[in-house]
Amino acid sequence: MIIRREITVFGTVQGVGFRPFVYRLAHELQLAGSVRNDGFGVTIEIEGESAVCERFCELLASQKPPLSIISSIKKRDLTLQNETDFTIVNTARSKRVITNAPPDTALCDDCAKELFDPLNRRYRHPFISCTNCGPRYTILTRLPYDRAETSMRSFTMCEACAAEYSNPIDRRFHAQPNACHHCGSTLTLYDASGQTVAVRQEAIRAAVYALRNGKIVAIKALGGFHLCAIATNETVVKRLRERKNRPSKPLAVLFGAIETIEAQAQLSDEARELIASSARPIVLVRKSDRYSLAPSVAPAIDRIGVMLPSSPLEAIIMNDLREPIVATSANISNEPIICNLAELTTKLGAVYDLALDHDREIVNACDDSVVMETGVAAVMVRRARGYAPTPFALAKAIAAPTLALGAQQKSAIAIGFDKNAVLSPHIGDLGSVDSLEFFDRTIATFKRLYAFEPKRIVCDLHPRYDSVKWALAQQLPTLQVQHHHAHALAVMAERRLASPALAIVWDGTGYGTDGTIWGGEFLVADYARFDRVAHIKPFGLIGGESAIREPQKIAYALLHQAGLSERLDDKNLAQMVERGINTPQTSSIGRLFDAVAYLIGACREFGFEGQSGMTIEALYDERETRSYPFEITNGAIGVEPMIRALLSDPPQIAASRFINTLAAIALEVVRGYDLPIVLCGGVFQNRVLVEKLVPTLRSAGKTVYLPRLFPPNDGAIALGQLAYDGE
Ligand code: ZN
Ligand code: ZN
Ligand code: FE
């Protein structure tokens, strides 16, 4: 029997070669009909023998293009039109746009082959791409994803490119960034004063020469500029640190091939897969015994962030250079990544010697993603290029179109409608004019891309968060969700958990419902409310939030609490502790890490957030199995016995027993609950803690959930806010 059927495919199906795939499939099966992108995804009509139509539907799902994600398929029967041909219909603009903005995708193997084939017409073309790879979100102004709605609109395809673009069986059929040496963007190398040094291939050669000779070169990558310098030369790396005013925070390293990474780092199979994946994140892995990069790349820690080229330009540079380079985001600390030359010159003109720029505009800046490898599971640390803004399907529909604003640090916003949650790429720490401007711009981008108008806003509870002030300035109903509840909800939503769950939320800081600063919490949570069933017994944060930069203040407060006031040799601080002057109370595990790192002499000064955790990680010895005493009274966990005991142990023993103590505390608290356990909060970016705690809880028979797709840190707060179902 001949039938005609409409098939609507929802998900990530635009900009990933879906229509050409459908076209080829229909032709193979000799079905008539059409395919078009529309506001709802991709709509296909097929006409033919009913068994063949069934076969088409099977193959549609099983052979879909590698980058596509089908979230659902709807089918309905139509009346016959007696068509004989299958065609691709041009995109019609739809009012309600529900399709997804695809994330940027690293150079694919096919394009890489062509890139280094001297006989290929795109030999060494720094902007080679196809339907399986290339920029997407970063060049997109509006959905549906079409060339006219990207920054490629200013380039007219040459005849050869246009022929590929319109040939349904070509790999570049409707590949929006399609270009070649003749019709694509042009590279230009500038010196720090803005003078042109070289263009096109000569610009690449000059940049490689400069890098090899110790110059700092800013290179325009997919989502913004990287500041690059040879990673084996200590003088050069130090110079980059001095100029960028970044004394100690580890720098990511870009390698040309996985084999060269193997020489510097210990890679598990999972790490290898992540490094080579089409998202090409920075992967935090352990240094190997043969590690030989400049000491200043990642001082005093046992990890290093590595990545492979994500753009063809980087691939050519690394192929020519044959040396790893430091590639750090061009920004001022914690601010958004810079994505155009004018801003780069204004803000970082004194940092780089040369800038390798091109004229394909980055519409939406997008930082590199960071993933940490652990013995238990990979942990997303920063979700951006390659992952965002892939939407997430919630288990339950959201009551009304909702804008969620996240927290203050590691800001990311999210929009939610029906069952869709779309989390923005990492924005950065709010608090500077530029980050706030990027925050505003990201909200505007998401509203425009998705033709989205929020009916309500969800934000944090902290009265001083810029995101909260922003929310309260809008004329929309606003819900405020407690920070650590949102942390728990982010994981519960991602892992689709039925409530309630027991959440272990170990974090830096977050505003508690009692006005103190929380961060060492055990919450029994459902989607509307939570019970704080246990928490670290609060200690003083001398001088308030400024203590975050000065660990001795936190250490002093804990010494005082542990009855060791005689050890306080700073009169001023001692007085502040005694009298509680400007000393809010906190239960933060992040701050406990700071104090412990200080007290055991591992880390006396903080150059960057998370440093205390990283030094404790580096000291941790898994052969040490003992832990320190602690006491729990009415849900308040006292760590004074631990503080008293660790002072007399050498740093390695103390660091190891500290981690073991945290695991023992968690085990003790969760024993009383027959609930799934959720781990969240920024402290779970600590590799040794994850590797110790998860097996400990699992061997006690507990079911333990860590986030997979989203970070455990504040970067996922917006998702948790969307999942909130209370009022
Ligand atoms: Zn490709
Ligand atoms: Zn061309
Ligand atoms: Fe947090």
XYZ file of C-alpha atoms and ligand atoms in Angstrom:
730
model
C 0.000 0.000 0.000
C 1.263 3.457 -0.884
C 1.136 5.949 1.979
C 2.270 9.509 2.676
C 3.616 10.276 6.099
C 4.826 13.376 7.885
C 7.726 12.853 10.283
C 8.779 15.709 12.571
C 12.143 15.264 14.208
C 12.966 17.285 17.328
C 16.420 17.760 18.824
C 19.799 18.918 17.560
C 19.042 18.411 13.901
C 20.018 21.697 12.271
C 23.557 22.464 11.187
C 24.600 18.851 11.632
C 24.003 17.462 8.146
C 20.538 16.135 8.878
C 18.741 17.254 5.723
C 21.379 15.835 3.326
C 21.260 12.603 5.297
C 17.467 12.468 4.937
C 17.788 13.294 1.242
C 20.272 10.487 0.632
C 18.199 8.019 2.629
C 15.005 8.883 0.732
C 16.810 8.490 -2.579
C 18.326 5.159 -1.560
C 14.879 3.867 -0.656
C 13.320 5.570 -3.701
C 10.783 7.462 -1.647
C 9.197 10.693 -2.841
C 8.523 13.736 -0.682
C 10.478 16.565 0.927
C 12.508 17.669 3.905
C 12.717 21.097 5.467
C 14.115 22.810 8.543
C 11.413 24.542 10.467
C 10.775 26.058 13.832
C 10.119 22.643 15.295
C 13.217 20.847 14.050
C 13.213 18.999 10.757
C 9.980 18.050 9.041
C 10.018 15.225 6.518
C 7.257 14.060 4.224
C 7.677 10.713 2.528
C 5.479 8.912 0.065
C 5.879 5.283 -0.940
C 5.197 1.646 -0.088
C 4.261 1.486 3.624
C 6.929 -1.139 4.435
C 9.581 1.081 2.861
C 8.308 4.060 4.848
C 8.690 1.984 8.022
C 12.222 1.067 6.994
C 12.946 4.757 6.419
C 11.885 5.578 9.979
C 14.100 2.829 11.397
C 17.141 3.966 9.446
C 16.426 7.602 10.308
C 17.034 6.833 13.959
C 19.791 4.247 13.603
C 21.964 5.939 10.975
C 21.556 9.599 11.907
C 24.589 11.890 11.414
C 27.161 11.724 14.216
C 26.518 15.211 15.600
C 22.739 15.049 15.574
C 20.697 14.296 18.671
C 17.099 13.199 18.213
C 15.052 14.021 21.281
C 11.733 12.874 19.839
C 9.967 11.958 16.601
C 6.312 12.639 15.790
C 4.522 10.944 12.888
C 1.170 11.438 11.218
C -0.380 10.213 7.987
C -1.189 12.627 5.164
C -3.209 12.341 1.960
C -1.296 11.143 -1.085
C 0.128 13.721 -3.477
C 1.462 11.270 -6.083
C 4.880 12.899 -6.079
C 7.763 11.179 -7.798
C 10.737 13.149 -6.561
C 12.330 13.898 -3.188
C 13.400 17.502 -2.612
C 14.911 19.766 -0.021
C 12.659 22.717 0.647
C 14.228 26.009 1.639
C 13.844 27.054 5.226
C 10.663 28.863 6.053
C 10.814 31.292 8.924
C 8.628 30.187 11.727
C 7.318 32.412 14.462
C 7.833 30.020 17.344
C 11.389 28.765 17.017
C 12.083 25.629 18.993
C 15.081 24.243 17.193
C 18.412 24.225 18.877
C 21.554 26.204 18.375
C 24.211 23.555 17.748
C 27.493 23.818 19.651
C 30.763 24.394 17.799
C 32.475 21.236 16.686
C 36.159 20.518 16.234
C 37.764 19.814 12.857
C 36.555 16.361 11.726
C 38.796 13.574 10.382
C 37.630 14.019 6.780
C 38.396 17.729 6.818
C 41.716 17.111 8.602
C 42.725 14.746 5.784
C 41.865 17.323 3.126
C 43.590 20.055 5.126
C 46.975 18.338 4.840
C 46.546 16.929 1.330
C 48.624 19.079 -1.062
C 46.368 18.047 -3.928
C 43.169 19.122 -2.231
C 41.811 22.544 -3.127
C 41.524 23.334 0.572
C 45.129 22.350 1.365
C 46.062 24.393 4.465
C 42.817 26.372 4.312
C 42.448 27.630 7.902
C 38.624 27.709 7.704
C 37.877 24.293 6.244
C 34.630 22.804 7.594
C 31.730 20.577 6.604
C 28.334 19.484 7.925
C 30.179 17.415 10.526
C 32.450 20.133 11.865
C 33.109 23.823 12.228
C 31.745 26.831 14.061
C 28.021 26.898 14.894
C 26.850 28.739 18.036
C 29.720 31.213 17.857
C 28.707 32.471 14.391
C 24.945 32.318 14.879
C 22.709 35.372 15.166
C 19.280 33.749 14.878
C 17.501 30.437 14.429
C 16.707 28.525 12.273
C 20.377 27.928 11.527
C 20.980 29.176 7.990
C 23.926 30.941 6.381
C 22.086 34.265 6.219
C 21.709 34.134 9.994
C 25.409 33.625 10.659
C 28.506 35.786 10.320
C 29.160 33.866 7.047
C 26.559 36.121 5.437
C 29.347 38.564 4.531
C 31.142 35.949 2.405
C 29.815 34.945 -0.994
C 30.657 31.390 -1.973
C 32.731 30.857 -5.103
C 31.381 28.581 -7.808
C 33.102 25.469 -6.506
C 31.916 26.034 -2.945
C 28.392 26.897 -4.071
C 28.267 23.659 -6.071
C 29.175 21.626 -2.963
C 26.703 23.597 -0.884
C 23.829 22.805 -3.207
C 24.736 19.195 -3.965
C 22.651 16.947 -1.699
C 25.160 14.135 -1.763
C 28.166 16.331 -0.916
C 29.605 16.414 2.619
C 29.270 20.199 2.438
C 25.630 20.260 1.384
C 24.129 23.180 3.319
C 27.250 23.413 5.477
C 26.710 27.032 6.472
C 30.364 28.003 7.151
C 31.461 26.479 3.813
C 34.380 28.383 2.269
C 37.745 27.954 0.579
C 40.947 29.894 -0.158
C 39.058 31.920 -2.787
C 35.893 32.855 -0.983
C 36.481 32.471 2.751
C 37.886 34.649 5.494
C 41.381 36.073 5.385
C 44.029 35.728 8.067
C 46.008 38.776 9.112
C 48.920 38.930 11.536
C 49.228 42.231 13.413
C 51.917 43.497 15.742
C 51.009 44.988 19.120
C 50.661 48.463 17.619
C 48.111 47.221 15.094
C 50.382 47.248 12.043
C 49.891 44.435 9.541
C 52.842 42.044 9.562
C 51.636 39.422 7.107
C 48.481 37.941 5.583
C 47.153 34.494 4.647
C 49.664 31.591 4.629
C 52.491 34.039 5.294
C 50.684 35.113 8.466
C 50.663 31.494 9.687
C 54.368 31.055 8.895
C 55.286 34.292 10.671
C 53.147 33.384 13.709
C 54.770 29.950 13.970
C 58.216 31.501 13.661
C 57.391 34.024 16.378
C 56.050 31.337 18.734
C 59.135 29.212 18.202
C 61.263 32.228 19.065
C 59.570 32.927 22.360
C 57.007 35.526 21.337
C 53.508 35.701 22.801
C 50.943 35.405 20.030
C 47.206 35.971 20.379
C 45.390 33.547 18.072
C 41.715 33.802 17.168
C 40.170 30.417 17.966
C 36.541 29.299 17.554
C 35.063 31.158 20.519
C 37.609 33.885 21.197
C 41.319 34.664 21.329
C 43.911 32.453 23.003
C 47.153 33.890 24.305
C 49.808 31.462 23.149
C 53.452 30.874 24.004
C 55.821 27.958 23.684
C 55.199 25.672 26.676
C 58.719 24.316 27.059
C 60.477 27.620 27.655
C 60.315 28.758 31.289
C 61.375 32.341 30.550
C 58.605 32.720 27.988
C 55.881 31.194 30.152
C 56.983 33.391 33.058
C 56.840 36.435 30.815
C 53.273 35.555 29.810
C 52.329 35.182 33.494
C 53.899 38.519 34.401
C 52.299 40.365 31.535
C 48.892 38.805 32.132
C 49.238 39.333 35.876
C 48.436 35.706 36.566
C 50.998 34.511 39.096
C 50.090 30.892 39.718
C 46.813 29.666 38.233
C 47.592 26.693 35.962
C 47.706 27.360 32.209
C 46.152 25.037 29.618
C 48.441 23.495 27.018
C 47.587 22.894 23.372
C 49.250 19.873 21.738
C 49.417 18.866 18.106
C 48.634 15.180 18.615
C 47.547 12.754 21.310
C 50.970 11.032 21.207
C 52.706 14.216 22.311
C 50.265 14.507 25.219
C 51.068 10.930 26.264
C 54.663 11.976 26.782
C 53.648 14.561 29.381
C 50.605 13.076 31.062
C 49.087 9.802 32.241
C 46.004 9.204 30.145
C 43.221 6.764 30.887
C 41.135 5.486 27.994
C 38.386 7.848 29.056
C 40.761 10.827 29.086
C 42.015 9.935 25.609
C 38.460 9.765 24.327
C 37.536 13.109 25.898
C 40.625 14.845 24.549
C 39.905 13.656 21.011
C 36.122 14.138 21.199
C 34.408 16.556 18.837
C 33.880 18.991 21.737
C 37.691 19.160 22.265
C 37.603 20.364 25.874
C 40.593 21.110 28.033
C 41.018 17.879 29.996
C 42.633 17.952 33.426
C 44.898 14.921 33.669
C 47.803 13.815 35.827
C 51.334 14.782 34.910
C 53.491 11.805 33.942
C 56.932 10.909 35.309
C 58.422 12.202 32.075
C 56.687 15.570 32.373
C 59.038 18.179 30.938
C 57.091 21.377 30.301
C 58.201 24.673 31.811
C 57.681 24.626 35.617
C 55.526 27.773 35.450
C 52.869 26.089 33.293
C 51.222 24.409 36.298
C 53.308 25.030 39.401
C 52.931 23.037 42.651
C 50.123 20.798 41.447
C 50.126 17.292 39.971
C 47.659 18.003 37.192
C 47.789 19.660 33.825
C 45.075 20.882 31.465
C 45.634 19.563 27.943
C 43.795 19.929 24.650
C 44.025 19.215 20.948
C 43.338 21.777 18.199
C 39.664 22.498 17.689
C 39.942 24.798 14.675
C 41.749 24.075 11.401
C 43.878 27.175 12.006
C 45.179 25.704 15.274
C 45.691 22.360 13.533
C 47.928 23.967 10.899
C 49.892 25.940 13.485
C 50.484 22.856 15.647
C 51.409 20.810 12.587
C 54.031 23.372 11.596
C 55.309 24.187 15.067
C 55.633 20.627 16.416
C 55.921 21.916 19.995
C 53.198 22.231 22.659
C 52.044 25.763 23.435
C 50.352 27.351 26.374
C 46.935 28.500 25.127
C 45.081 30.519 27.714
C 41.877 32.480 27.190
C 42.530 36.102 26.296
C 40.738 37.875 29.110
C 41.293 39.783 32.316
C 41.062 37.297 35.176
C 37.574 35.712 35.426
C 36.140 38.079 32.838
C 34.660 36.917 29.547
C 36.949 35.751 26.755
C 37.789 38.495 24.254
C 36.613 37.767 20.726
C 37.537 40.775 18.614
C 40.803 42.520 17.829
C 39.739 46.002 18.917
C 38.951 44.821 22.431
C 42.053 42.652 22.496
C 44.236 45.643 21.651
C 42.569 47.888 24.220
C 42.651 45.431 27.083
C 45.618 43.189 26.431
C 47.758 45.227 24.054
C 50.624 45.044 26.523
C 50.407 41.265 26.883
C 50.920 39.939 23.346
C 53.599 40.577 20.734
C 51.538 39.543 17.718
C 47.867 38.846 17.034
C 46.666 36.379 14.409
C 43.217 37.619 13.465
C 40.683 36.878 10.727
C 37.520 38.452 9.410
C 34.941 35.789 10.245
C 33.207 37.537 13.113
C 32.613 35.676 16.384
C 29.013 36.613 17.128
C 28.801 34.799 20.458
C 31.982 34.500 22.491
C 32.475 31.035 23.944
C 35.262 29.988 26.246
C 36.983 26.594 26.220
C 35.293 23.844 28.162
C 37.155 22.109 30.976
C 36.617 18.516 32.034
C 38.402 16.740 34.859
C 39.266 13.105 34.659
C 38.897 11.102 37.893
C 39.092 7.422 38.712
C 35.313 7.441 39.230
C 33.833 9.559 36.442
C 34.730 12.570 34.326
C 33.622 15.788 36.014
C 32.626 18.824 33.940
C 34.396 21.843 35.392
C 33.452 24.490 32.834
C 30.743 23.883 30.254
C 31.206 26.044 27.187
C 32.557 25.496 23.645
C 31.615 22.127 22.186
C 28.933 21.376 24.804
C 26.856 24.505 25.196
C 24.170 25.362 24.269
C 23.047 21.757 23.676
C 19.591 21.622 25.270
C 18.638 19.223 27.992
C 15.263 17.450 28.121
C 13.723 17.745 31.564
C 11.610 14.945 33.001
C 8.776 17.327 33.776
C 7.468 20.328 31.842
C 8.157 23.751 33.342
C 5.081 25.649 34.513
C 5.818 28.789 32.447
C 8.613 30.061 30.160
C 11.342 30.726 32.691
C 14.632 32.581 32.707
C 17.081 31.299 35.332
C 19.975 33.563 36.238
C 22.431 31.269 38.015
C 24.666 32.548 40.785
C 27.480 35.109 40.885
C 30.658 33.128 40.241
C 30.939 30.889 37.169
C 27.787 32.507 35.872
C 25.691 30.763 33.239
C 22.061 31.544 32.519
C 19.372 29.140 31.361
C 16.041 29.339 29.643
C 13.306 26.795 30.161
C 10.108 26.155 28.246
C 7.961 23.021 28.071
C 10.410 20.232 28.806
C 13.437 22.051 27.391
C 16.252 23.490 29.463
C 18.937 25.372 27.565
C 21.950 26.355 29.632
C 24.223 29.063 28.230
C 27.970 28.631 27.907
C 30.084 29.743 30.859
C 29.855 33.527 31.243
C 32.411 34.126 34.004
C 32.312 35.784 37.405
C 29.882 38.673 37.570
C 30.988 41.756 39.406
C 32.892 43.572 36.690
C 31.282 45.876 34.175
C 32.388 43.653 31.298
C 31.088 40.422 32.807
C 27.765 42.052 33.547
C 27.618 43.319 30.031
C 28.313 39.765 28.740
C 25.640 38.452 31.120
C 23.120 40.919 29.622
C 24.235 40.080 26.114
C 23.900 36.323 26.709
C 20.335 36.774 27.950
C 19.569 38.872 24.860
C 21.203 36.238 22.608
C 19.097 33.453 24.062
C 15.904 35.465 23.801
C 16.685 36.225 20.164
C 17.893 32.744 19.165
C 14.906 30.992 20.643
C 12.346 33.789 20.128
C 11.922 33.417 23.866
C 10.043 35.739 26.208
C 10.188 34.737 29.875
C 7.040 34.826 31.972
C 9.033 34.557 35.179
C 12.555 34.655 36.554
C 14.318 32.371 39.003
C 17.432 33.535 40.837
C 19.530 32.985 43.958
C 18.732 34.162 47.480
C 21.912 36.204 48.003
C 20.930 39.886 48.317
C 24.286 41.060 46.952
C 24.520 38.861 43.845
C 24.411 40.972 40.688
C 22.136 38.362 39.105
C 19.661 38.805 41.982
C 19.736 42.599 41.666
C 19.182 42.193 37.933
C 16.185 39.924 38.542
C 14.578 42.230 41.062
C 14.869 45.136 38.635
C 12.672 43.355 36.063
C 8.899 43.609 35.905
C 8.365 39.867 36.144
C 7.344 37.444 38.869
C 10.571 36.260 40.499
C 11.295 33.129 42.502
C 14.375 32.885 44.709
C 15.925 29.493 45.288
C 18.439 28.806 48.036
C 21.885 28.293 46.509
C 22.572 24.778 47.792
C 19.043 23.616 47.073
C 19.675 24.719 43.467
C 22.960 22.767 43.471
C 21.060 19.643 44.535
C 18.249 20.218 42.026
C 20.724 20.584 39.158
C 21.957 17.037 39.708
C 18.510 15.663 40.500
C 17.171 17.145 37.244
C 20.133 15.985 35.188
C 19.975 12.453 36.530
C 16.141 12.529 36.470
C 15.855 11.467 40.093
C 12.584 10.950 41.842
C 12.538 12.966 45.029
C 13.522 13.116 47.748
C 17.275 12.650 47.582
C 19.974 13.248 50.154
C 22.274 15.905 48.750
C 25.797 16.366 50.033
C 26.436 19.960 48.982
C 30.040 20.911 49.624
C 30.733 24.300 48.243
C 32.622 27.548 48.477
C 29.924 29.935 49.601
C 26.201 30.373 49.266
C 23.604 32.403 51.120
C 21.730 30.309 53.661
C 18.106 30.740 54.710
C 19.377 31.901 58.125
C 21.498 34.674 56.625
C 24.814 32.901 57.332
C 27.123 31.591 54.646
C 26.557 27.903 53.925
C 28.719 25.410 52.095
C 29.028 22.196 54.111
C 25.446 20.978 53.840
C 23.483 17.755 53.934
C 20.028 18.425 52.505
C 17.107 16.087 52.137
C 15.657 17.709 49.054
C 12.704 17.408 46.765
C 11.918 19.722 43.873
C 9.989 22.214 46.015
C 11.724 22.236 49.385
C 14.544 20.901 51.506
C 15.518 20.027 55.052
C 18.998 20.910 56.238
C 19.609 17.674 58.118
C 23.299 18.197 58.902
C 26.006 20.768 58.297
C 29.518 21.724 59.301
C 29.362 23.584 62.630
C 29.782 27.242 61.649
C 33.078 29.000 62.169
C 34.029 32.641 61.782
C 34.859 34.218 58.476
C 37.037 37.003 59.849
C 36.663 40.147 57.808
C 33.786 38.662 55.826
C 34.205 37.698 52.186
C 37.755 39.119 52.102
C 38.818 36.043 54.089
C 38.442 34.073 50.872
C 41.708 35.628 49.734
C 43.423 35.358 53.130
C 43.432 31.789 54.422
C 45.200 32.692 57.671
C 42.017 34.447 58.781
C 39.955 31.302 58.362
C 42.689 29.210 59.955
C 42.701 31.551 62.947
C 38.966 31.275 63.404
C 39.192 27.490 63.419
C 42.140 27.499 65.844
C 40.156 29.739 68.146
C 37.154 27.446 67.955
C 39.378 24.433 68.661
C 40.616 26.047 71.874
C 44.060 26.790 70.489
C 43.934 30.573 70.839
C 47.482 30.555 72.201
C 48.643 29.806 68.661
C 47.235 33.067 67.333
C 50.291 35.274 66.965
C 48.534 38.108 65.134
C 47.030 40.353 67.851
C 44.746 42.131 65.469
C 43.198 38.977 64.058
C 43.044 37.406 67.504
C 40.971 40.352 68.712
C 38.662 40.175 65.745
C 38.031 36.493 66.445
C 37.489 37.049 70.167
C 35.005 39.818 69.667
C 33.473 38.552 66.479
C 34.051 41.899 64.754
C 33.014 41.736 61.120
C 33.058 37.952 61.381
C 30.041 36.307 59.769
C 29.528 32.598 60.390
C 30.092 29.993 57.718
C 29.731 26.242 57.336
C 31.678 26.196 54.047
C 33.820 23.164 53.200
C 35.613 25.265 50.601
C 36.802 27.542 53.398
C 37.690 24.503 55.512
C 40.006 23.389 52.676
C 41.608 26.854 52.729
C 42.185 26.696 56.479
C 43.583 23.172 56.380
C 45.917 23.974 53.469
C 47.180 26.935 55.477
C 47.548 25.094 58.785
C 49.526 22.205 57.283
C 51.791 24.669 55.526
C 50.798 23.606 52.009
C 49.485 26.924 50.849
C 50.134 30.205 52.620
C 48.855 32.611 50.004
C 46.105 32.230 47.477
C 46.707 33.194 43.884
C 43.476 31.702 42.554
C 40.242 30.067 43.615
C 40.605 26.345 44.197
C 44.326 26.514 44.907
C 44.025 25.019 48.391
C 42.127 22.048 46.986
C 44.702 21.484 44.258
C 47.643 21.549 46.657
C 45.873 19.097 48.970
C 45.228 16.903 45.932
C 48.912 16.966 45.069
C 49.841 15.992 48.639
C 47.253 13.233 48.971
C 48.654 9.762 49.509
C 46.133 7.003 48.918
C 48.160 4.577 51.034
C 47.207 6.634 54.093
C 43.913 5.187 55.270
C 43.448 6.725 58.709
C 41.258 9.726 59.421
C 40.873 12.288 62.195
C 38.216 12.397 64.902
C 35.156 14.652 64.585
C 31.917 15.044 66.523
C 28.308 15.427 65.457
C 25.808 17.053 67.798
C 22.229 17.582 66.602
C 23.342 17.633 62.980
C 26.196 20.098 63.585
C 29.477 18.524 62.547
C 32.349 19.734 64.711
C 35.781 19.572 63.126
C 37.694 20.910 66.163
C 39.125 17.477 67.076
C 40.469 17.213 63.512
C 42.028 20.686 63.655
C 43.770 19.836 66.944
C 45.106 16.548 65.573
C 46.325 17.624 62.157
C 48.674 20.291 63.495
C 51.210 17.697 64.582
C 51.229 15.678 61.344
C 53.523 16.248 58.360
C 51.748 17.855 55.356
C 51.275 14.689 53.290
C 49.790 12.707 56.169
C 47.631 15.632 57.270
C 46.274 16.299 53.763
C 45.455 12.631 53.246
C 43.791 12.203 56.625
C 41.808 15.395 56.059
C 40.280 13.981 52.853
C 39.659 10.665 54.607
C 37.941 12.527 57.450
C 35.568 14.240 55.024
C 34.649 10.837 53.605
C 34.130 9.488 57.136
C 31.885 12.443 58.011
C 29.763 11.885 54.899
C 29.465 8.185 55.613
C 28.435 8.826 59.212
C 25.683 11.257 58.206
C 24.235 9.286 55.286
C 24.064 6.045 57.293
C 20.723 7.112 58.747
C 19.008 7.673 55.388
C 17.663 5.245 52.864
C 17.793 7.719 49.984
C 19.771 8.141 46.772
C 22.770 10.389 47.390
C 23.579 13.372 45.219
C 27.036 14.964 45.279
C 27.307 18.602 44.266
C 28.998 21.916 44.983
C 32.328 23.256 43.782
C 34.308 21.110 46.234
C 33.505 18.069 44.063
C 35.988 19.394 41.536
C 38.523 17.874 43.896
C 39.763 14.686 42.292
C 41.016 12.912 45.411
C 37.826 13.698 47.324
C 35.691 12.217 44.534
C 37.973 9.189 44.292
C 37.801 8.619 48.049
C 34.179 9.512 48.803
C 32.288 7.800 45.986
C 33.728 4.287 46.586
C 33.328 4.779 50.348
C 29.605 5.501 50.001
C 29.069 2.836 47.360
C 30.703 0.127 49.415
C 28.306 1.052 52.203
C 25.497 0.120 49.799
C 24.529 3.662 48.815
C 23.488 4.793 45.344
C 25.582 7.848 44.503
C 24.976 10.392 41.761
C 27.493 12.912 40.460
C 26.568 15.297 37.654
C 27.846 14.210 34.224
C 26.731 16.743 31.620
C 26.866 19.779 33.874
C 29.411 21.012 36.400
C 29.039 20.339 40.134
C 29.979 24.004 40.695
C 27.961 27.207 40.346
C 28.000 26.803 36.549
C 24.928 24.546 36.888
C 22.963 26.628 39.389
C 20.707 27.983 36.625
C 19.672 24.443 35.691
C 18.798 23.719 39.319
C 16.794 26.949 39.449
C 14.816 25.867 36.373
C 14.039 22.516 37.978
C 12.710 24.215 41.123
C 9.025 23.454 41.497
C 8.069 25.485 44.557
C 6.846 29.011 45.021
Zn 34.552 18.436 8.554
Zn 35.106 28.845 -2.278
Fe 27.890 27.085 44.891
